[in-house]
Coordinates of C-alpha atoms in Angstrom, one line a residue:
Chain Y
M1 CA 56.5 -16.1 -36.2
N2 CA 55.9 -12.4 -35.6
R3 CA 59.0 -11.7 -37.6
E4 CA 57.6 -13.7 -40.5
I5 CA 54.3 -11.8 -40.4
I6 CA 56.2 -8.5 -40.3
V7 CA 58.7 -9.3 -43.0
S8 CA 55.9 -10.6 -45.3
N9 CA 53.9 -7.4 -44.7
F10 CA 56.9 -5.3 -45.6
A11 CA 57.3 -7.3 -48.8
R12 CA 53.7 -7.0 -49.7
R13 CA 53.7 -3.2 -49.3
P14 CA 57.1 -2.2 -50.6
V15 CA 56.3 1.4 -51.4
R16 CA 54.7 2.1 -48.0
T17 CA 57.6 0.3 -46.4
G18 CA 60.2 2.2 -48.4
V19 CA 58.6 5.6 -47.8
S20 CA 58.5 4.9 -44.1
I21 CA 62.1 3.9 -43.9
V22 CA 63.2 6.9 -46.0
A23 CA 61.2 9.2 -43.7
V24 CA 62.9 7.8 -40.6
A25 CA 66.2 7.9 -42.4
T26 CA 65.6 11.6 -43.2
E27 CA 64.8 12.3 -39.5
V28 CA 68.0 10.6 -38.4
A29 CA 70.1 12.3 -41.1
L30 CA 68.6 15.7 -40.3
I31 CA 69.4 15.4 -36.6
L32 CA 72.9 14.1 -37.2
L33 CA 73.8 16.6 -39.9
I34 CA 72.5 19.7 -38.1
V35 CA 74.1 18.7 -34.8
G36 CA 77.2 17.5 -36.7
L37 CA 77.5 20.9 -38.3
V38 CA 77.3 22.7 -35.0
V39 CA 79.7 20.3 -33.3
G40 CA 82.0 20.3 -36.3
I41 CA 82.2 24.0 -36.5
N42 CA 82.8 24.3 -32.7
T43 CA 85.4 21.6 -32.7
E44 CA 87.1 22.8 -35.8
T45 CA 87.2 26.4 -34.5
G46 CA 88.5 25.2 -31.2
E47 CA 91.2 23.1 -32.8
R48 CA 92.1 26.0 -35.2
T49 CA 92.3 28.5 -32.3
A50 CA 94.3 26.0 -30.2
G51 CA 96.5 25.6 -33.3
V52 CA 97.8 29.1 -32.9
G53 CA 100.4 27.6 -30.6
A54 CA 99.9 29.9 -27.7
D55 CA 99.5 28.5 -24.1
I56 CA 96.9 30.9 -22.8
M57 CA 94.1 32.9 -24.4
F58 CA 93.6 36.0 -22.3
Q59 CA 90.2 37.7 -22.6
P60 CA 88.4 40.7 -21.0
P61 CA 85.5 40.3 -18.6
G62 CA 82.3 39.0 -20.2
A63 CA 84.1 37.5 -23.3
S64 CA 83.0 34.2 -24.8
V65 CA 85.3 31.5 -26.0
F66 CA 83.3 31.8 -29.2
L67 CA 85.4 34.6 -30.6
G68 CA 82.9 35.7 -33.3
L69 CA 80.4 36.6 -30.6
N70 CA 82.7 39.0 -28.7
S71 CA 82.1 42.7 -28.4
A72 CA 84.2 43.0 -25.3
V73 CA 87.4 44.8 -25.7
M74 CA 90.4 45.8 -23.6
P75 CA 93.2 48.4 -24.0
V76 CA 96.2 47.2 -25.9
E77 CA 98.4 48.3 -23.0
V78 CA 97.1 45.3 -21.0
G79 CA 99.5 43.4 -23.3
D80 CA 102.5 45.2 -21.8
L81 CA 101.3 44.2 -18.3
L82 CA 101.0 40.6 -19.4
A83 CA 104.4 40.7 -20.9
G84 CA 105.8 41.8 -17.6
V85 CA 104.6 38.8 -15.7
D86 CA 107.3 36.3 -14.8
G87 CA 107.1 33.2 -17.0
V88 CA 105.5 34.9 -20.0
E89 CA 107.6 34.6 -23.1
A90 CA 105.5 36.4 -25.7
V91 CA 102.2 38.2 -26.0
A92 CA 100.2 38.7 -29.2
P93 CA 97.3 41.2 -29.3
I94 CA 94.3 40.2 -31.5
V95 CA 91.2 42.0 -32.7
T96 CA 88.5 39.6 -33.8
Q97 CA 85.9 40.5 -36.4
F98 CA 83.0 38.4 -37.5
N99 CA 82.5 38.5 -41.3
T100 CA 79.2 37.6 -42.8
Q101 CA 79.9 38.6 -46.3
G102 CA 80.0 35.5 -48.5
G103 CA 80.1 33.2 -45.4
F104 CA 80.6 33.2 -41.7
D105 CA 84.3 33.7 -40.8
V106 CA 86.3 35.0 -37.9
V107 CA 88.9 37.5 -39.1
Y108 CA 92.0 38.2 -36.9
G109 CA 93.6 41.6 -36.8
I110 CA 97.3 40.8 -35.9
E111 CA 100.7 42.3 -35.5
P112 CA 102.8 39.9 -37.6
Q113 CA 105.9 40.1 -35.4
S114 CA 104.1 39.4 -32.1
F115 CA 101.8 36.8 -33.7
D116 CA 104.9 35.0 -35.1
A117 CA 106.5 35.1 -31.7
V118 CA 103.6 33.3 -30.1
S119 CA 102.6 31.0 -33.0
G120 CA 106.0 30.2 -34.5
G121 CA 105.0 31.9 -37.7
F122 CA 102.9 31.1 -40.8
R123 CA 104.0 28.7 -43.5
F124 CA 103.3 30.6 -46.7
I125 CA 102.0 28.4 -49.6
E126 CA 102.2 31.4 -51.9
G127 CA 102.8 35.2 -51.5
R128 CA 103.9 37.0 -48.4
M129 CA 102.6 38.8 -45.2
F130 CA 100.3 41.8 -45.7
Q131 CA 102.2 45.1 -45.8
S132 CA 99.4 47.6 -45.8
P133 CA 95.9 48.0 -44.4
E134 CA 94.4 47.1 -47.8
E135 CA 96.1 43.7 -47.9
I136 CA 95.0 40.4 -46.4
V137 CA 96.4 36.9 -45.8
I138 CA 94.1 34.0 -46.2
D139 CA 94.5 30.3 -45.4
D140 CA 94.5 27.5 -48.0
L141 CA 91.0 26.2 -47.3
Y142 CA 89.5 29.6 -47.7
A143 CA 91.5 30.2 -50.9
E144 CA 90.2 26.8 -52.3
A145 CA 86.6 27.5 -51.2
K146 CA 86.5 31.0 -52.7
G147 CA 88.8 30.3 -55.6
L148 CA 91.3 33.0 -54.5
G149 CA 94.9 33.5 -55.0
V150 CA 97.6 36.1 -54.5
G151 CA 96.6 39.4 -56.1
D152 CA 92.9 38.7 -56.1
G153 CA 90.5 41.2 -54.7
L154 CA 88.3 40.3 -51.7
V155 CA 85.5 42.4 -50.2
L156 CA 85.3 41.8 -46.4
L157 CA 83.5 43.8 -43.7
N158 CA 82.5 46.3 -46.3
H159 CA 86.2 46.9 -47.2
S160 CA 88.1 45.9 -50.3
F161 CA 91.3 43.9 -49.8
T162 CA 93.9 42.3 -52.0
V163 CA 95.2 38.9 -51.1
A164 CA 98.8 39.2 -50.3
G165 CA 99.5 35.6 -49.2
V166 CA 98.0 32.2 -48.8
V167 CA 99.1 30.2 -45.6
D168 CA 98.6 26.8 -44.2
N169 CA 95.3 26.5 -42.3
G170 CA 95.1 25.9 -38.6
K171 CA 96.4 29.1 -37.0
G172 CA 93.2 30.6 -35.4
A173 CA 91.4 32.4 -38.2
R174 CA 91.1 31.8 -41.9
L175 CA 91.7 35.5 -42.6
Y176 CA 94.4 37.8 -41.2
L177 CA 94.7 41.5 -41.6
D178 CA 96.7 44.4 -40.0
L179 CA 95.8 45.0 -36.3
A180 CA 95.5 48.7 -36.7
A181 CA 93.2 48.3 -39.8
A182 CA 91.1 45.9 -37.8
Q183 CA 90.9 48.3 -34.9
E184 CA 89.9 51.1 -37.2
M185 CA 87.2 48.9 -38.9
S186 CA 85.7 47.9 -35.6
G187 CA 85.7 51.5 -34.3
N188 CA 87.9 50.5 -31.4
P189 CA 91.3 52.1 -32.0
G190 CA 93.7 51.3 -29.2
N191 CA 91.7 48.3 -28.0
V192 CA 92.0 44.6 -28.7
S193 CA 89.7 41.6 -28.3
L194 CA 92.2 39.1 -26.7
F195 CA 95.8 38.3 -26.2
F196 CA 97.5 35.0 -27.1
V197 CA 100.2 34.3 -24.5
R198 CA 103.1 32.0 -24.8
L199 CA 104.9 30.8 -21.7
D200 CA 108.5 30.0 -20.9
D201 CA 107.3 26.7 -19.5
A202 CA 104.1 25.3 -21.2
D203 CA 103.6 22.8 -18.3
A204 CA 103.1 25.8 -16.0
V205 CA 100.0 26.8 -17.8
Y206 CA 97.5 26.2 -14.9
A207 CA 99.7 28.0 -12.4
M208 CA 99.9 30.9 -14.8
Q209 CA 96.2 30.8 -15.3
E210 CA 95.7 31.2 -11.6
T211 CA 98.3 33.9 -11.4
L212 CA 96.8 35.9 -14.2
E213 CA 93.2 35.6 -12.9
E214 CA 94.4 36.8 -9.5
R215 CA 96.3 39.7 -10.9
F216 CA 93.7 40.7 -13.5
L217 CA 90.5 40.2 -11.5
T218 CA 87.4 39.4 -13.7
Y219 CA 89.6 38.8 -16.8
H220 CA 89.7 35.2 -18.2
A221 CA 92.9 33.2 -18.8
V222 CA 91.9 30.1 -20.8
P223 CA 94.5 27.3 -21.2
M224 CA 94.6 26.6 -24.9
R225 CA 95.0 22.9 -24.3
D226 CA 91.5 22.8 -22.8
L227 CA 90.0 25.1 -25.5
V228 CA 88.5 22.3 -27.7
S229 CA 86.7 20.6 -24.9
I230 CA 85.6 23.9 -23.4
M231 CA 84.1 25.0 -26.7
A232 CA 82.5 21.6 -27.3
N233 CA 80.8 21.8 -23.9
T234 CA 80.0 25.5 -23.8
S235 CA 76.3 26.0 -24.6
L236 CA 75.0 28.9 -26.5
P237 CA 71.4 29.6 -25.5
A238 CA 70.2 30.5 -29.0
L239 CA 72.1 27.7 -30.6
D240 CA 70.7 25.2 -28.1
A241 CA 67.2 26.4 -28.7
F242 CA 67.8 26.1 -32.5
L243 CA 69.1 22.6 -32.1
T244 CA 66.2 21.6 -29.8
L245 CA 63.8 23.0 -32.4
V246 CA 65.4 21.2 -35.3
V247 CA 65.4 17.9 -33.3
A248 CA 61.8 18.5 -32.3
V249 CA 60.7 19.1 -35.9
A250 CA 62.6 16.0 -37.1
V251 CA 61.1 13.9 -34.4
T252 CA 57.6 15.2 -35.0
I253 CA 57.9 14.5 -38.8
G254 CA 59.2 11.0 -38.0
A255 CA 56.3 10.4 -35.6
L256 CA 53.7 11.7 -38.1
V257 CA 55.0 9.7 -41.0
I258 CA 55.0 6.5 -38.9
F259 CA 51.6 7.4 -37.6
L260 CA 50.3 7.8 -41.1
S261 CA 52.0 4.7 -42.3
M262 CA 50.8 2.5 -39.5
Y263 CA 47.3 4.0 -39.6
T264 CA 46.9 3.2 -43.3
T265 CA 48.3 -0.2 -42.9
I266 CA 46.0 -0.9 -40.0
S267 CA 43.1 0.2 -42.1
E268 CA 44.3 -2.0 -45.0
R269 CA 44.7 -5.0 -42.7
T270 CA 41.4 -4.6 -40.7
R271 CA 40.3 -8.0 -41.9
E272 CA 43.6 -9.6 -41.0
I273 CA 43.4 -8.2 -37.5
G274 CA 39.8 -9.6 -37.3
I275 CA 41.2 -13.0 -38.3
L276 CA 43.9 -12.8 -35.5
R277 CA 41.3 -11.7 -33.0
S278 CA 38.9 -14.5 -34.0
M279 CA 41.8 -16.9 -33.4
G280 CA 42.1 -15.6 -29.9
A281 CA 45.0 -13.2 -30.4
S282 CA 44.8 -10.8 -27.4
K283 CA 44.8 -7.0 -27.8
G284 CA 48.3 -7.1 -26.4
F285 CA 49.4 -9.5 -29.1
V286 CA 48.0 -7.1 -31.8
V287 CA 49.6 -4.0 -30.2
A288 CA 52.9 -5.8 -29.9
L289 CA 52.7 -6.9 -33.5
V290 CA 52.2 -3.3 -34.7
L291 CA 54.9 -1.9 -32.4
Q292 CA 57.3 -4.6 -33.5
E293 CA 56.7 -3.8 -37.1
T294 CA 57.3 -0.1 -36.2
V295 CA 60.6 -0.9 -34.5
W296 CA 61.8 -2.8 -37.5
L297 CA 60.8 0.0 -39.8
C298 CA 62.6 2.5 -37.6
L299 CA 65.7 0.4 -37.3
A300 CA 65.9 0.1 -41.0
G301 CA 65.5 3.9 -41.2
V302 CA 68.2 4.5 -38.6
V303 CA 70.6 2.3 -40.6
L304 CA 69.8 4.1 -43.8
G305 CA 69.9 7.5 -42.1
L306 CA 73.4 6.7 -40.7
A307 CA 74.7 5.5 -44.0
A308 CA 73.3 8.7 -45.7
S309 CA 74.8 10.9 -43.0
F310 CA 78.2 9.4 -43.3
A311 CA 78.1 9.6 -47.1
I312 CA 77.2 13.3 -46.9
V313 CA 79.9 13.9 -44.3
A314 CA 82.4 12.3 -46.6
A315 CA 81.2 14.3 -49.6
V316 CA 81.0 17.7 -48.0
P317 CA 84.8 18.6 -48.1
S318 CA 84.7 18.3 -51.9
F319 CA 82.0 20.9 -52.2
F320 CA 82.6 23.0 -49.0
P321 CA 86.3 22.8 -48.0
T322 CA 85.9 25.0 -44.9
L323 CA 82.9 23.2 -43.6
Q324 CA 83.4 20.4 -41.1
L325 CA 80.7 18.0 -40.1
M326 CA 81.3 15.9 -37.0
I327 CA 79.1 12.9 -36.2
T328 CA 79.7 11.8 -32.7
G329 CA 78.9 8.4 -31.2
E330 CA 76.7 10.1 -28.5
W331 CA 74.5 11.7 -31.2
I332 CA 74.3 8.5 -33.2
V333 CA 72.8 6.8 -30.2
R334 CA 70.6 9.8 -29.4
A335 CA 69.3 10.1 -33.0
G336 CA 68.7 6.3 -33.2
L337 CA 66.8 6.3 -29.9
L338 CA 64.8 9.4 -30.9
A339 CA 63.9 7.9 -34.3
V340 CA 62.7 4.6 -32.7
A341 CA 60.9 6.5 -29.9
S342 CA 59.1 8.9 -32.3
G343 CA 58.1 5.9 -34.4
L344 CA 56.7 4.1 -31.4
V345 CA 54.8 7.3 -30.4
G346 CA 53.4 7.5 -33.9
A347 CA 52.4 3.9 -33.8
V348 CA 50.7 3.9 -30.4
Y349 CA 47.3 5.1 -31.6
P350 CA 47.1 2.9 -34.7
S351 CA 48.1 -0.1 -32.7
I352 CA 45.5 0.6 -30.0
R353 CA 42.9 1.2 -32.7
A354 CA 43.8 -2.1 -34.3
A355 CA 43.6 -4.0 -31.1
G356 CA 40.3 -2.4 -30.2
Q357 CA 38.5 -3.4 -33.4
D358 CA 35.5 -5.6 -32.9
P359 CA 36.4 -8.9 -34.4
V360 CA 32.9 -9.4 -36.0
E361 CA 33.1 -6.0 -37.7
A362 CA 36.7 -6.5 -38.7
L363 CA 35.9 -9.8 -40.3
A364 CA 33.1 -8.2 -42.3
Y365 CA 35.5 -5.5 -43.6
E366 CA 36.0 -5.6 -47.3
Chain I
M1 CA 24.8 -37.8 -21.9
S2 CA 27.0 -34.7 -21.0
V3 CA 26.4 -31.4 -22.6
L4 CA 29.2 -29.4 -24.2
L5 CA 27.2 -26.4 -25.2
E6 CA 24.0 -25.0 -23.7
V7 CA 22.3 -21.9 -24.9
V8 CA 19.5 -20.5 -22.8
D9 CA 17.1 -17.8 -23.8
V10 CA 19.7 -15.9 -25.8
V11 CA 18.6 -12.6 -27.3
K12 CA 20.9 -10.5 -29.5
T13 CA 19.9 -7.1 -30.5
Y14 CA 21.9 -4.9 -32.8
T15 CA 21.4 -1.2 -33.2
V16 CA 21.7 0.0 -36.7
G17 CA 21.5 3.8 -36.7
T18 CA 18.4 4.4 -34.5
V19 CA 16.8 1.1 -35.4
A20 CA 17.1 -1.9 -33.1
V21 CA 17.3 -5.2 -35.0
E22 CA 16.6 -8.4 -33.1
A23 CA 18.9 -11.0 -34.6
L24 CA 18.3 -13.7 -32.0
R25 CA 14.9 -13.8 -30.2
G26 CA 15.2 -16.3 -27.4
V27 CA 17.3 -19.2 -28.7
N28 CA 17.6 -22.4 -26.7
L29 CA 19.9 -25.1 -27.7
S30 CA 22.2 -27.8 -26.3
V31 CA 25.0 -29.7 -28.1
E32 CA 26.7 -32.9 -26.9
P33 CA 30.4 -33.5 -27.2
G34 CA 31.2 -35.1 -30.6
E35 CA 28.1 -34.0 -32.3
M36 CA 28.1 -32.6 -35.8
V37 CA 25.3 -30.1 -36.2
A38 CA 24.1 -28.1 -39.2
V39 CA 22.4 -24.8 -38.6
M40 CA 20.3 -23.9 -41.7
G41 CA 17.8 -21.2 -42.6
P42 CA 17.3 -18.3 -45.0
S43 CA 19.6 -15.2 -45.1
G44 CA 19.0 -12.9 -42.1
C45 CA 17.4 -15.6 -39.9
G46 CA 20.2 -15.2 -37.3
K47 CA 22.5 -18.0 -38.2
S48 CA 25.7 -16.0 -38.2
S49 CA 24.7 -14.0 -35.1
L50 CA 24.2 -17.3 -33.3
M51 CA 27.6 -18.4 -34.6
H52 CA 29.3 -15.2 -33.3
V53 CA 27.6 -15.6 -29.9
L54 CA 28.6 -19.3 -29.6
G55 CA 32.2 -18.4 -30.6
A56 CA 32.5 -15.7 -28.0
M57 CA 33.0 -13.1 -30.7
T58 CA 30.2 -11.0 -29.3
R59 CA 28.1 -11.0 -26.2
P60 CA 24.4 -11.7 -26.3
T61 CA 22.1 -9.0 -25.2
S62 CA 20.6 -11.4 -22.7
G63 CA 20.6 -15.1 -21.9
R64 CA 23.3 -17.6 -21.1
V65 CA 25.8 -19.4 -23.3
L66 CA 27.5 -22.2 -21.4
I67 CA 30.4 -23.9 -23.0
D68 CA 32.2 -26.6 -20.9
G69 CA 30.1 -25.2 -18.1
V70 CA 31.4 -21.6 -18.4
N71 CA 29.0 -18.8 -19.2
V72 CA 30.5 -17.0 -22.1
A73 CA 27.8 -14.3 -22.0
E74 CA 29.1 -12.9 -18.8
M75 CA 32.7 -12.6 -19.9
G76 CA 34.6 -9.4 -20.7
D77 CA 36.6 -8.9 -23.9
G78 CA 39.8 -10.3 -22.5
A79 CA 38.2 -13.5 -21.1
R80 CA 36.2 -14.0 -24.4
T81 CA 39.5 -13.6 -26.3
A82 CA 41.2 -16.2 -24.2
F83 CA 38.1 -18.4 -24.5
R84 CA 38.3 -18.2 -28.3
R85 CA 42.0 -19.0 -28.2
D86 CA 41.5 -22.1 -26.0
K87 CA 38.1 -23.5 -26.9
V88 CA 36.9 -22.4 -30.3
G89 CA 38.1 -23.0 -33.9
F90 CA 36.5 -20.9 -36.6
V91 CA 36.2 -21.8 -40.3
F92 CA 34.9 -19.0 -42.5
Q93 CA 33.2 -18.8 -45.9
K94 CA 36.1 -16.7 -47.3
F95 CA 38.8 -18.9 -45.7
N96 CA 40.4 -15.9 -44.1
L97 CA 43.9 -17.2 -44.3
L98 CA 46.6 -14.5 -43.8
P99 CA 47.6 -13.8 -47.4
T100 CA 51.2 -12.9 -46.8
L101 CA 51.9 -16.2 -45.0
T102 CA 52.4 -19.7 -46.3
A103 CA 49.8 -22.4 -45.4
R104 CA 52.3 -23.7 -42.8
A105 CA 52.8 -20.3 -41.3
N106 CA 49.0 -19.8 -41.1
V107 CA 48.6 -23.0 -39.2
E108 CA 51.6 -22.3 -37.0
L109 CA 50.3 -18.9 -36.2
A110 CA 47.2 -20.5 -34.7
R111 CA 49.3 -22.7 -32.6
R112 CA 51.5 -19.8 -31.5
I113 CA 48.5 -17.8 -30.4
H114 CA 47.2 -20.8 -28.6
G115 CA 50.5 -21.4 -27.0
S116 CA 50.9 -25.1 -28.1
H117 CA 53.6 -24.5 -30.7
R118 CA 56.3 -26.0 -28.5
D119 CA 54.2 -29.0 -27.4
P120 CA 55.5 -32.3 -29.0
E121 CA 52.0 -33.9 -28.5
A122 CA 50.5 -31.1 -30.4
D123 CA 53.0 -31.6 -33.1
E124 CA 51.7 -35.2 -33.5
R125 CA 48.2 -33.9 -33.8
V126 CA 49.2 -31.4 -36.5
E127 CA 50.7 -34.3 -38.5
Q128 CA 47.5 -36.3 -38.1
V129 CA 45.4 -33.3 -39.2
L130 CA 47.6 -32.6 -42.2
D131 CA 47.3 -36.2 -43.3
L132 CA 43.6 -36.3 -42.7
L133 CA 43.0 -33.1 -44.7
R134 CA 45.5 -34.2 -47.3
I135 CA 47.3 -30.9 -47.4
R136 CA 50.8 -32.0 -46.3
D137 CA 52.2 -31.2 -49.8
L138 CA 50.6 -27.8 -49.9
M139 CA 52.0 -26.3 -46.8
D140 CA 54.8 -24.2 -48.3
R141 CA 52.4 -22.4 -50.7
R142 CA 50.8 -19.1 -50.0
P143 CA 47.0 -18.8 -50.1
V144 CA 47.0 -17.3 -53.6
E145 CA 48.8 -20.4 -54.9
L146 CA 46.0 -22.7 -53.6
S147 CA 42.6 -23.5 -55.0
G148 CA 39.5 -22.5 -52.9
G149 CA 39.1 -26.1 -51.7
E150 CA 42.7 -26.3 -50.7
Q151 CA 42.6 -23.0 -48.9
Q152 CA 39.5 -24.1 -47.0
R153 CA 41.3 -27.3 -46.0
V154 CA 44.2 -25.3 -44.7
A155 CA 41.7 -23.1 -42.8
I156 CA 40.1 -26.2 -41.3
A157 CA 43.6 -27.4 -40.2
R158 CA 44.2 -24.0 -38.6
A159 CA 41.0 -24.3 -36.7
V160 CA 41.6 -27.9 -35.6
V161 CA 45.3 -28.0 -34.6
K162 CA 44.8 -26.4 -31.3
H163 CA 42.3 -29.1 -30.4
P164 CA 39.4 -26.8 -29.6
S165 CA 36.3 -28.0 -27.8
L166 CA 34.1 -26.6 -30.6
I167 CA 34.6 -26.0 -34.3
L168 CA 32.3 -23.3 -35.7
A169 CA 32.1 -23.2 -39.5
D170 CA 30.2 -20.3 -41.2
E171 CA 29.2 -21.3 -44.7
P172 CA 32.4 -23.3 -45.2
T173 CA 31.3 -24.4 -48.7
G174 CA 29.8 -21.0 -49.8
N175 CA 32.8 -20.1 -52.0
L176 CA 33.5 -23.6 -53.3
D177 CA 32.3 -25.5 -56.4
S178 CA 30.4 -28.7 -55.9
K179 CA 33.4 -30.9 -56.1
N180 CA 35.4 -29.0 -53.5
S181 CA 32.3 -28.6 -51.4
E182 CA 32.0 -32.4 -51.4
I183 CA 35.6 -32.7 -50.3
V184 CA 35.4 -30.2 -47.5
L185 CA 32.2 -31.7 -46.2
N186 CA 33.8 -35.1 -46.1
M187 CA 36.8 -33.7 -44.3
F188 CA 34.5 -32.3 -41.6
R189 CA 32.8 -35.7 -41.3
E190 CA 36.2 -37.4 -41.0
L191 CA 37.3 -34.9 -38.3
N192 CA 34.1 -35.5 -36.4
R193 CA 34.4 -39.3 -36.7
R194 CA 38.1 -39.9 -36.2
M195 CA 38.8 -37.1 -33.7
A196 CA 35.4 -36.9 -32.0
Q197 CA 35.5 -33.2 -32.8
T198 CA 32.3 -31.3 -32.1
I199 CA 31.4 -29.2 -35.1
I200 CA 28.6 -26.7 -35.8
I201 CA 28.2 -25.7 -39.4
V202 CA 26.1 -22.8 -40.6
T203 CA 25.1 -23.4 -44.1
H204 CA 22.7 -23.0 -47.0
N205 CA 24.0 -26.2 -48.6
P206 CA 21.1 -28.8 -48.5
D207 CA 23.6 -31.6 -49.2
L208 CA 25.0 -31.1 -45.7
A209 CA 21.8 -32.2 -44.1
S210 CA 22.5 -35.8 -45.0
R211 CA 26.0 -35.7 -43.6
V212 CA 25.4 -34.4 -40.1
D213 CA 24.0 -35.8 -36.9
R214 CA 21.5 -33.1 -36.5
V215 CA 19.9 -30.3 -38.4
I216 CA 18.7 -27.1 -36.7
E217 CA 16.6 -24.8 -38.8
M218 CA 16.2 -21.1 -37.9
M219 CA 13.7 -18.5 -38.9
D220 CA 13.4 -14.9 -37.8
G221 CA 15.9 -15.3 -35.0
R222 CA 14.4 -18.4 -33.5
I223 CA 15.0 -22.1 -33.8
V224 CA 12.0 -23.6 -35.6
R225 CA 13.1 -27.2 -36.1
D226 CA 15.8 -29.3 -34.3
G227 CA 16.0 -32.8 -35.9
R228 CA 18.4 -35.6 -34.9
R229 CA 19.0 -38.4 -37.4
A230 CA 18.9 -42.0 -36.5
P231 CA 22.3 -43.6 -35.5
A232 CA 22.1 -46.1 -38.5
E233 CA 21.5 -43.2 -40.9
I234 CA 24.5 -41.4 -39.4
A235 CA 26.7 -44.5 -39.7
E236 CA 25.8 -44.8 -43.3
S237 CA 26.7 -41.2 -43.9
A238 CA 30.0 -41.7 -42.2
R239 CA 30.7 -44.8 -44.3
R240 CA 29.9 -42.9 -47.5
A241 CA 32.1 -40.0 -46.4
G242 CA 35.0 -42.4 -45.7
Q243 CA 34.9 -43.9 -49.2

């Protein structure tokens, strides 16, 4: 019976119902897409870094697994010490640079020979490896996103480069330039950001991690096979605060829209509530009716929000090839619960106001 | 004879802004089970206020209102709500059906609130009421698809199906033409006669006086006349209503 009342009310006020559902859907989509963007970037970056093919990422003290955030450096000679450890097959020094010109990209400064030894080498789609500090190699997704090909110019980190080659994506960065050039640009000649280490026996990675961290106290040896999960679970204070803020704004908007929607509907239905009260409907009955209506609105909004989010996720690669959005089951549940909870919070006052109406006055309402 | 309803020295004062308005000024009244009573009087005489007090919609400022021996005047909101649910059926001038629901759903809603929607005996009573009010074929329509008289008959059914001790009707023919008024009044008479339903009707309609057991006249918040009709006269009215 309550469902019949609720459904008939929705049908009687289609615009209000539609706007409320769209508002909740927007709340859900906003949460899922913002979180999905962060999770997607983290995961994709982790997968790409792990895709280098190394067994261990060796970093100086204080370094983050988020390579774009690192200012920590170490002497390139550390690589020689690493190469001398039993069980190490190859070592590749890397300088990471974070480019914000025309996007947000991590740039690797590499030595082609050592990088090939660790990673197994690039597969060139066109062109070749850079042969001077003014040349750069880019991956296919970056080339597609920016409309670049071999021979095209590219301004990066306030320097002009020419694209020498386009390679398959998935080897750490999307942009690769000469190690010495990168050291020069970062003002750290003779220093590197990290080393990728390849082992003779990949299964000995955890033993090697222990060995390296004992030998190089305060340095970090990160097993690459764990990198994706480490990055997904590593919190960044500013990013966490940003996400919390976005979720809070979305939830507040959802609650306010539902509040307004239910407040107006309660005002419109004052006489109906008076009728219910005159028939002996308790305050609890009226509150439950309003809250049930809210839950149905929110559930419809959640479904629409999910559909919209998945549609956007499916459409994004066509417009932004380097962008990866990842909607996780955990956040689907969280966004759904937040949407329903915010709706219920927004509906509490209107429902209590409805239930508290004097039946005589409510029946006299025109 | 037992007493269903006893009103003792009831005063009801409303405050409008800073002005206190005495709607009821010491009303005394008793109604026996199965009686059909009309409360008449000019606008503003306190008829509707008396109806709201009798129906536990509001508390009197002072005095006692005993229905089935229970003093409604002392009840809190929750108890009065439960009392309305279990003991009182309202019929309003403007019908007050929920516009989004069918006639059937409006009636079922009353049963659901009452808690008798799963009672097979109550189902039988609903069938009797629908037949008596001749609305069985109208039950799948929404209020907007019904005439005023039909809506009022559905509203009566909604009030009656939960088998209340008391039906309170506030100007039930006020929005009806003479033909539909006649039909609705006859329905009340039938309900009273066949189901021994106690009914109190607030009305301006002078035709009603000839169809009820008793006419109470009010003036300035007081009962100024309380007249019972002779049993033979009542029987004749009932006979005419049944024709």
